[in-house]
Amino acid sequence: MELIQNTPEISAYLAADEVIDHEHPRVRATAAALSDDAPDAYAYAKAAFEFVRDTIPHSQDVGDPRVAWRASDVLAQRTGICYAKAHALVALLRAEGIPAGLCYQKLEVIHGLVAVKLPGEERWARQDPRGNKPGVDAQFRLDREQLAFPVRPECNELDYPVLFAEPHPVVLQCLREAVDRPHLWQTLPTDL
């Protein structure tokens, strides 16, 4: 799928903000630890993806009631739904100078993904750090996508083609207003 940047400048996909707070000491320390064993950008990006996918459980899968949305908080609490985990991965990638953005799928509700642009690559590659479980096998790949949930057009599901430099306002509002994860689950957006 060809992604359309919502901001033409690549620098927007390296920027820090309140949500993608990659200048936070916790994000920097995590990035530094991950980069120790990564000889290049690809190895680092894959390590960061696997770290978020495998060591930060999806809060719905494990019944964690906490709602995190800022990247540094996701890393501290070690929990989050797809949006939060995407925020953490984007922050870790940007911390090492790798352009990364946020993209979304319309399933029953909006699902959050990440896209990365590694040096030497011409196109953005979508990745899904939501966390694997029975029936879900997301992998870090550049040759083809292996996302958690392939869309089913016959069920009115779709891939949004826009790549956002910042979280979509509807997603961020939902996260910020959630009292806890059960409340969040009742208010997840169904459209962007």
mmCIF file of N, CA, C and O in Angstrom, residues 49 52 58 80-87 89-90 101-107 109-115 126-131 138 147-149 158-160 162 164 167-168 171 175 185 188-189 192:
data_model
loop_
_atom_site.group_PDB
_atom_site.id
_atom_site.type_symbol
_atom_site.label_atom_id
_atom_site.label_comp_id
_atom_site.label_asym_id
_atom_site.label_seq_id
_atom_site.Cartn_x
_atom_site.Cartn_y
_atom_site.Cartn_z
ATOM 1 N N PHE A 49 10.872 -2.714 17.142
ATOM 2 C CA PHE A 49 9.565 -3.310 16.860
ATOM 3 C C PHE A 49 9.321 -4.517 17.763
ATOM 4 O O PHE A 49 8.274 -4.630 18.414
ATOM 5 N N VAL A 52 8.711 -3.570 21.470
ATOM 6 C CA VAL A 52 7.366 -3.064 21.753
ATOM 7 C C VAL A 52 6.335 -4.177 21.593
ATOM 8 O O VAL A 52 5.455 -4.358 22.438
ATOM 9 N N HIS A 58 -0.353 -5.900 25.179
ATOM 10 C CA HIS A 58 -1.562 -5.165 24.817
ATOM 11 C C HIS A 58 -2.487 -5.245 26.030
ATOM 12 O O HIS A 58 -2.806 -6.343 26.505
ATOM 13 N N GLY A 80 -0.376 -0.998 27.084
ATOM 14 C CA GLY A 80 -1.035 -0.065 26.181
ATOM 15 C C GLY A 80 -1.813 -0.813 25.112
ATOM 16 O O GLY A 80 -1.529 -1.970 24.824
ATOM 17 N N ILE A 81 -2.799 -0.103 24.545
ATOM 18 C CA ILE A 81 -3.507 -0.682 23.408
ATOM 19 C C ILE A 81 -2.707 -0.355 22.149
ATOM 20 O O ILE A 81 -1.635 0.253 22.217
ATOM 21 N N CYS A 82 -3.239 -0.701 20.996
ATOM 22 C CA CYS A 82 -2.491 -0.554 19.744
ATOM 23 C C CYS A 82 -1.973 0.865 19.538
ATOM 24 O O CYS A 82 -0.822 1.053 19.126
ATOM 25 N N TYR A 83 -2.797 1.887 19.824
ATOM 26 C CA TYR A 83 -2.366 3.271 19.607
ATOM 27 C C TYR A 83 -1.158 3.590 20.479
ATOM 28 O O TYR A 83 -0.188 4.183 20.021
ATOM 29 N N ALA A 84 -1.244 3.228 21.746
ATOM 30 C CA ALA A 84 -0.171 3.535 22.692
ATOM 31 C C ALA A 84 1.123 2.822 22.307
ATOM 32 O O ALA A 84 2.210 3.402 22.356
ATOM 33 N N LYS A 85 1.006 1.569 21.917
ATOM 34 C CA LYS A 85 2.186 0.815 21.502
ATOM 35 C C LYS A 85 2.787 1.418 20.234
ATOM 36 O O LYS A 85 4.007 1.490 20.092
ATOM 37 N N ALA A 86 1.931 1.904 19.336
ATOM 38 C CA ALA A 86 2.427 2.581 18.130
ATOM 39 C C ALA A 86 3.172 3.858 18.512
ATOM 40 O O ALA A 86 4.231 4.155 17.947
ATOM 41 N N HIS A 87 2.648 4.613 19.465
ATOM 42 C CA HIS A 87 3.323 5.835 19.913
ATOM 43 C C HIS A 87 4.708 5.505 20.463
ATOM 44 O O HIS A 87 5.686 6.208 20.177
ATOM 45 N N LEU A 89 6.626 2.872 19.746
ATOM 46 C CA LEU A 89 7.531 2.452 18.674
ATOM 47 C C LEU A 89 7.984 3.638 17.833
ATOM 48 O O LEU A 89 9.176 3.752 17.506
ATOM 49 N N VAL A 90 7.072 4.535 17.503
ATOM 50 C CA VAL A 90 7.470 5.722 16.732
ATOM 51 C C VAL A 90 8.518 6.518 17.504
ATOM 52 O O VAL A 90 9.515 6.971 16.927
ATOM 53 N N GLY A 101 6.006 7.244 11.309
ATOM 54 C CA GLY A 101 4.720 7.907 11.431
ATOM 55 C C GLY A 101 3.641 6.922 11.833
ATOM 56 O O GLY A 101 3.892 5.727 12.026
ATOM 57 N N LEU A 102 2.444 7.449 11.966
ATOM 58 C CA LEU A 102 1.292 6.677 12.422
ATOM 59 C C LEU A 102 0.285 6.509 11.295
ATOM 60 O O LEU A 102 0.025 7.449 10.549
ATOM 61 N N CYS A 103 -0.250 5.330 11.168
ATOM 62 C CA CYS A 103 -1.280 5.066 10.174
ATOM 63 C C CYS A 103 -2.339 4.183 10.828
ATOM 64 O O CYS A 103 -2.131 3.639 11.908
ATOM 65 N N TYR A 104 -3.457 4.068 10.140
ATOM 66 C CA TYR A 104 -4.609 3.432 10.776
ATOM 67 C C TYR A 104 -5.362 2.542 9.804
ATOM 68 O O TYR A 104 -5.312 2.732 8.594
ATOM 69 N N GLN A 105 -6.069 1.586 10.403
ATOM 70 C CA GLN A 105 -6.982 0.712 9.678
ATOM 71 C C GLN A 105 -8.371 0.887 10.286
ATOM 72 O O GLN A 105 -8.495 1.101 11.495
ATOM 73 N N LYS A 106 -9.385 0.765 9.454
ATOM 74 C CA LYS A 106 -10.762 0.732 9.944
ATOM 75 C C LYS A 106 -11.177 -0.728 9.977
ATOM 76 O O LYS A 106 -11.382 -1.354 8.939
ATOM 77 N N LEU A 107 -11.249 -1.289 11.179
ATOM 78 C CA LEU A 107 -11.747 -2.644 11.362
ATOM 79 C C LEU A 107 -13.127 -2.467 12.009
ATOM 80 O O LEU A 107 -13.894 -1.642 11.553
ATOM 81 N N VAL A 109 -13.307 -1.227 14.914
ATOM 82 C CA VAL A 109 -12.909 0.087 15.424
ATOM 83 C C VAL A 109 -11.619 0.466 14.708
ATOM 84 O O VAL A 109 -11.049 -0.332 13.970
ATOM 85 N N ILE A 110 -11.150 1.670 14.947
ATOM 86 C CA ILE A 110 -9.889 2.109 14.334
ATOM 87 C C ILE A 110 -8.724 1.412 15.025
ATOM 88 O O ILE A 110 -8.654 1.373 16.258
ATOM 89 N N HIS A 111 -7.833 0.868 14.222
ATOM 90 C CA HIS A 111 -6.646 0.159 14.716
ATOM 91 C C HIS A 111 -5.405 0.963 14.324
ATOM 92 O O HIS A 111 -5.309 1.438 13.196
ATOM 93 N N GLY A 112 -4.478 1.121 15.263
ATOM 94 C CA GLY A 112 -3.283 1.918 15.028
ATOM 95 C C GLY A 112 -2.077 1.094 14.626
ATOM 96 O O GLY A 112 -1.806 0.036 15.192
ATOM 97 N N LEU A 113 -1.346 1.624 13.630
ATOM 98 C CA LEU A 113 -0.136 1.004 13.098
ATOM 99 C C LEU A 113 0.980 2.036 13.038
ATOM 100 O O LEU A 113 0.764 3.222 13.289
ATOM 101 N N VAL A 114 2.135 1.590 12.617
ATOM 102 C CA VAL A 114 3.307 2.437 12.438
ATOM 103 C C VAL A 114 3.815 2.241 11.009
ATOM 104 O O VAL A 114 3.688 1.157 10.448
ATOM 105 N N ALA A 115 4.406 3.285 10.453
ATOM 106 C CA ALA A 115 5.138 3.138 9.191
ATOM 107 C C ALA A 115 6.540 3.691 9.409
ATOM 108 O O ALA A 115 6.728 4.700 10.089
ATOM 109 N N ARG A 126 4.700 -0.341 6.484
ATOM 110 C CA ARG A 126 3.835 -0.421 7.670
ATOM 111 C C ARG A 126 4.232 -1.610 8.543
ATOM 112 O O ARG A 126 4.568 -2.683 8.036
ATOM 113 N N GLN A 127 4.148 -1.379 9.852
ATOM 114 C CA GLN A 127 4.462 -2.397 10.850
ATOM 115 C C GLN A 127 3.370 -2.341 11.921
ATOM 116 O O GLN A 127 2.813 -1.280 12.187
ATOM 117 N N ASP A 128 3.090 -3.466 12.558
ATOM 118 C CA ASP A 128 2.038 -3.522 13.568
ATOM 119 C C ASP A 128 2.576 -4.106 14.873
ATOM 120 O O ASP A 128 2.680 -5.320 15.017
ATOM 121 N N PRO A 129 2.885 -3.229 15.854
ATOM 122 C CA PRO A 129 3.461 -3.709 17.109
ATOM 123 C C PRO A 129 2.442 -4.098 18.180
ATOM 124 O O PRO A 129 2.772 -4.201 19.346
ATOM 125 N N ARG A 130 1.169 -4.331 17.818
ATOM 126 C CA ARG A 130 0.105 -4.536 18.807
ATOM 127 C C ARG A 130 0.364 -5.707 19.740
ATOM 128 O O ARG A 130 -0.112 -5.736 20.846
ATOM 129 N N GLY A 131 1.121 -6.680 19.324
ATOM 130 C CA GLY A 131 1.387 -7.847 20.154
ATOM 131 C C GLY A 131 0.726 -9.070 19.560
ATOM 132 O O GLY A 131 -0.435 -9.023 19.153
ATOM 133 N N ALA A 138 2.004 -10.733 13.700
ATOM 134 C CA ALA A 138 2.618 -9.568 13.063
ATOM 135 C C ALA A 138 4.136 -9.701 13.134
ATOM 136 O O ALA A 138 4.690 -10.070 14.167
ATOM 137 N N LEU A 147 0.920 -7.775 8.925
ATOM 138 C CA LEU A 147 0.253 -7.038 9.988
ATOM 139 C C LEU A 147 -0.587 -7.982 10.854
ATOM 140 O O LEU A 147 -0.870 -9.117 10.472
ATOM 141 N N ALA A 148 -1.017 -7.481 11.992
ATOM 142 C CA ALA A 148 -1.859 -8.277 12.882
ATOM 143 C C ALA A 148 -3.192 -8.618 12.236
ATOM 144 O O ALA A 148 -3.695 -9.732 12.376
ATOM 145 N N PHE A 149 -3.764 -7.644 11.517
ATOM 146 C CA PHE A 149 -5.097 -7.831 10.954
ATOM 147 C C PHE A 149 -5.153 -7.370 9.501
ATOM 148 O O PHE A 149 -5.262 -6.174 9.241
ATOM 149 N N LEU A 158 -11.007 -1.206 5.944
ATOM 150 C CA LEU A 158 -10.119 -0.552 4.980
ATOM 151 C C LEU A 158 -8.850 -0.059 5.638
ATOM 152 O O LEU A 158 -8.779 0.125 6.847
ATOM 153 N N ASP A 159 -7.850 0.112 4.791
ATOM 154 C CA ASP A 159 -6.584 0.718 5.196
ATOM 155 C C ASP A 159 -6.668 2.194 4.841
ATOM 156 O O ASP A 159 -6.907 2.535 3.682
ATOM 157 N N TYR A 160 -6.493 3.065 5.819
ATOM 158 C CA TYR A 160 -6.415 4.492 5.514
ATOM 159 C C TYR A 160 -5.050 4.758 4.879
ATOM 160 O O TYR A 160 -4.031 4.324 5.412
ATOM 161 N N VAL A 162 -3.358 7.544 4.599
ATOM 162 C CA VAL A 162 -2.628 8.709 5.096
ATOM 163 C C VAL A 162 -1.655 8.304 6.199
ATOM 164 O O VAL A 162 -2.000 7.541 7.106
ATOM 165 N N PHE A 164 0.393 9.836 9.195
ATOM 166 C CA PHE A 164 0.362 11.002 10.069
ATOM 167 C C PHE A 164 1.678 11.164 10.819
ATOM 168 O O PHE A 164 2.233 10.195 11.330
ATOM 169 N N PRO A 167 -0.286 11.737 16.219
ATOM 170 C CA PRO A 167 -1.492 10.914 16.351
ATOM 171 C C PRO A 167 -2.724 11.647 15.823
ATOM 172 O O PRO A 167 -2.838 12.868 15.968
ATOM 173 N N HIS A 168 -3.629 10.908 15.215
ATOM 174 C CA HIS A 168 -4.864 11.505 14.735
ATOM 175 C C HIS A 168 -5.621 12.089 15.930
ATOM 176 O O HIS A 168 -5.691 11.450 16.994
ATOM 177 N N VAL A 171 -8.138 9.834 17.769
ATOM 178 C CA VAL A 171 -7.487 8.796 18.562
ATOM 179 C C VAL A 171 -6.956 9.382 19.866
ATOM 180 O O VAL A 171 -7.172 8.831 20.951
ATOM 181 N N LEU A 175 -8.052 8.507 23.867
ATOM 182 C CA LEU A 175 -7.097 8.051 24.882
ATOM 183 C C LEU A 175 -7.070 8.985 26.084
ATOM 184 O O LEU A 175 -7.087 8.535 27.233
ATOM 185 N N TRP A 185 -12.536 1.067 25.953
ATOM 186 C CA TRP A 185 -13.034 0.079 25.005
ATOM 187 C C TRP A 185 -14.438 0.439 24.505
ATOM 188 O O TRP A 185 -14.798 0.089 23.391
ATOM 189 N N LEU A 188 -13.856 3.670 21.783
ATOM 190 C CA LEU A 188 -12.905 3.628 20.665
ATOM 191 C C LEU A 188 -13.547 4.168 19.405
ATOM 192 O O LEU A 188 -14.716 3.867 19.102
ATOM 193 N N PRO A 189 -12.809 4.972 18.639
ATOM 194 C CA PRO A 189 -13.394 5.519 17.397
ATOM 195 C C PRO A 189 -13.637 4.423 16.370
ATOM 196 O O PRO A 189 -12.868 3.460 16.269
ATOM 197 N N LEU A 192 -12.284 7.680 11.138
ATOM 198 C CA LEU A 192 -11.432 8.875 11.280
ATOM 199 C C LEU A 192 -12.065 10.037 10.511
ATOM 200 O O LEU A 192 -12.702 9.864 9.521
#
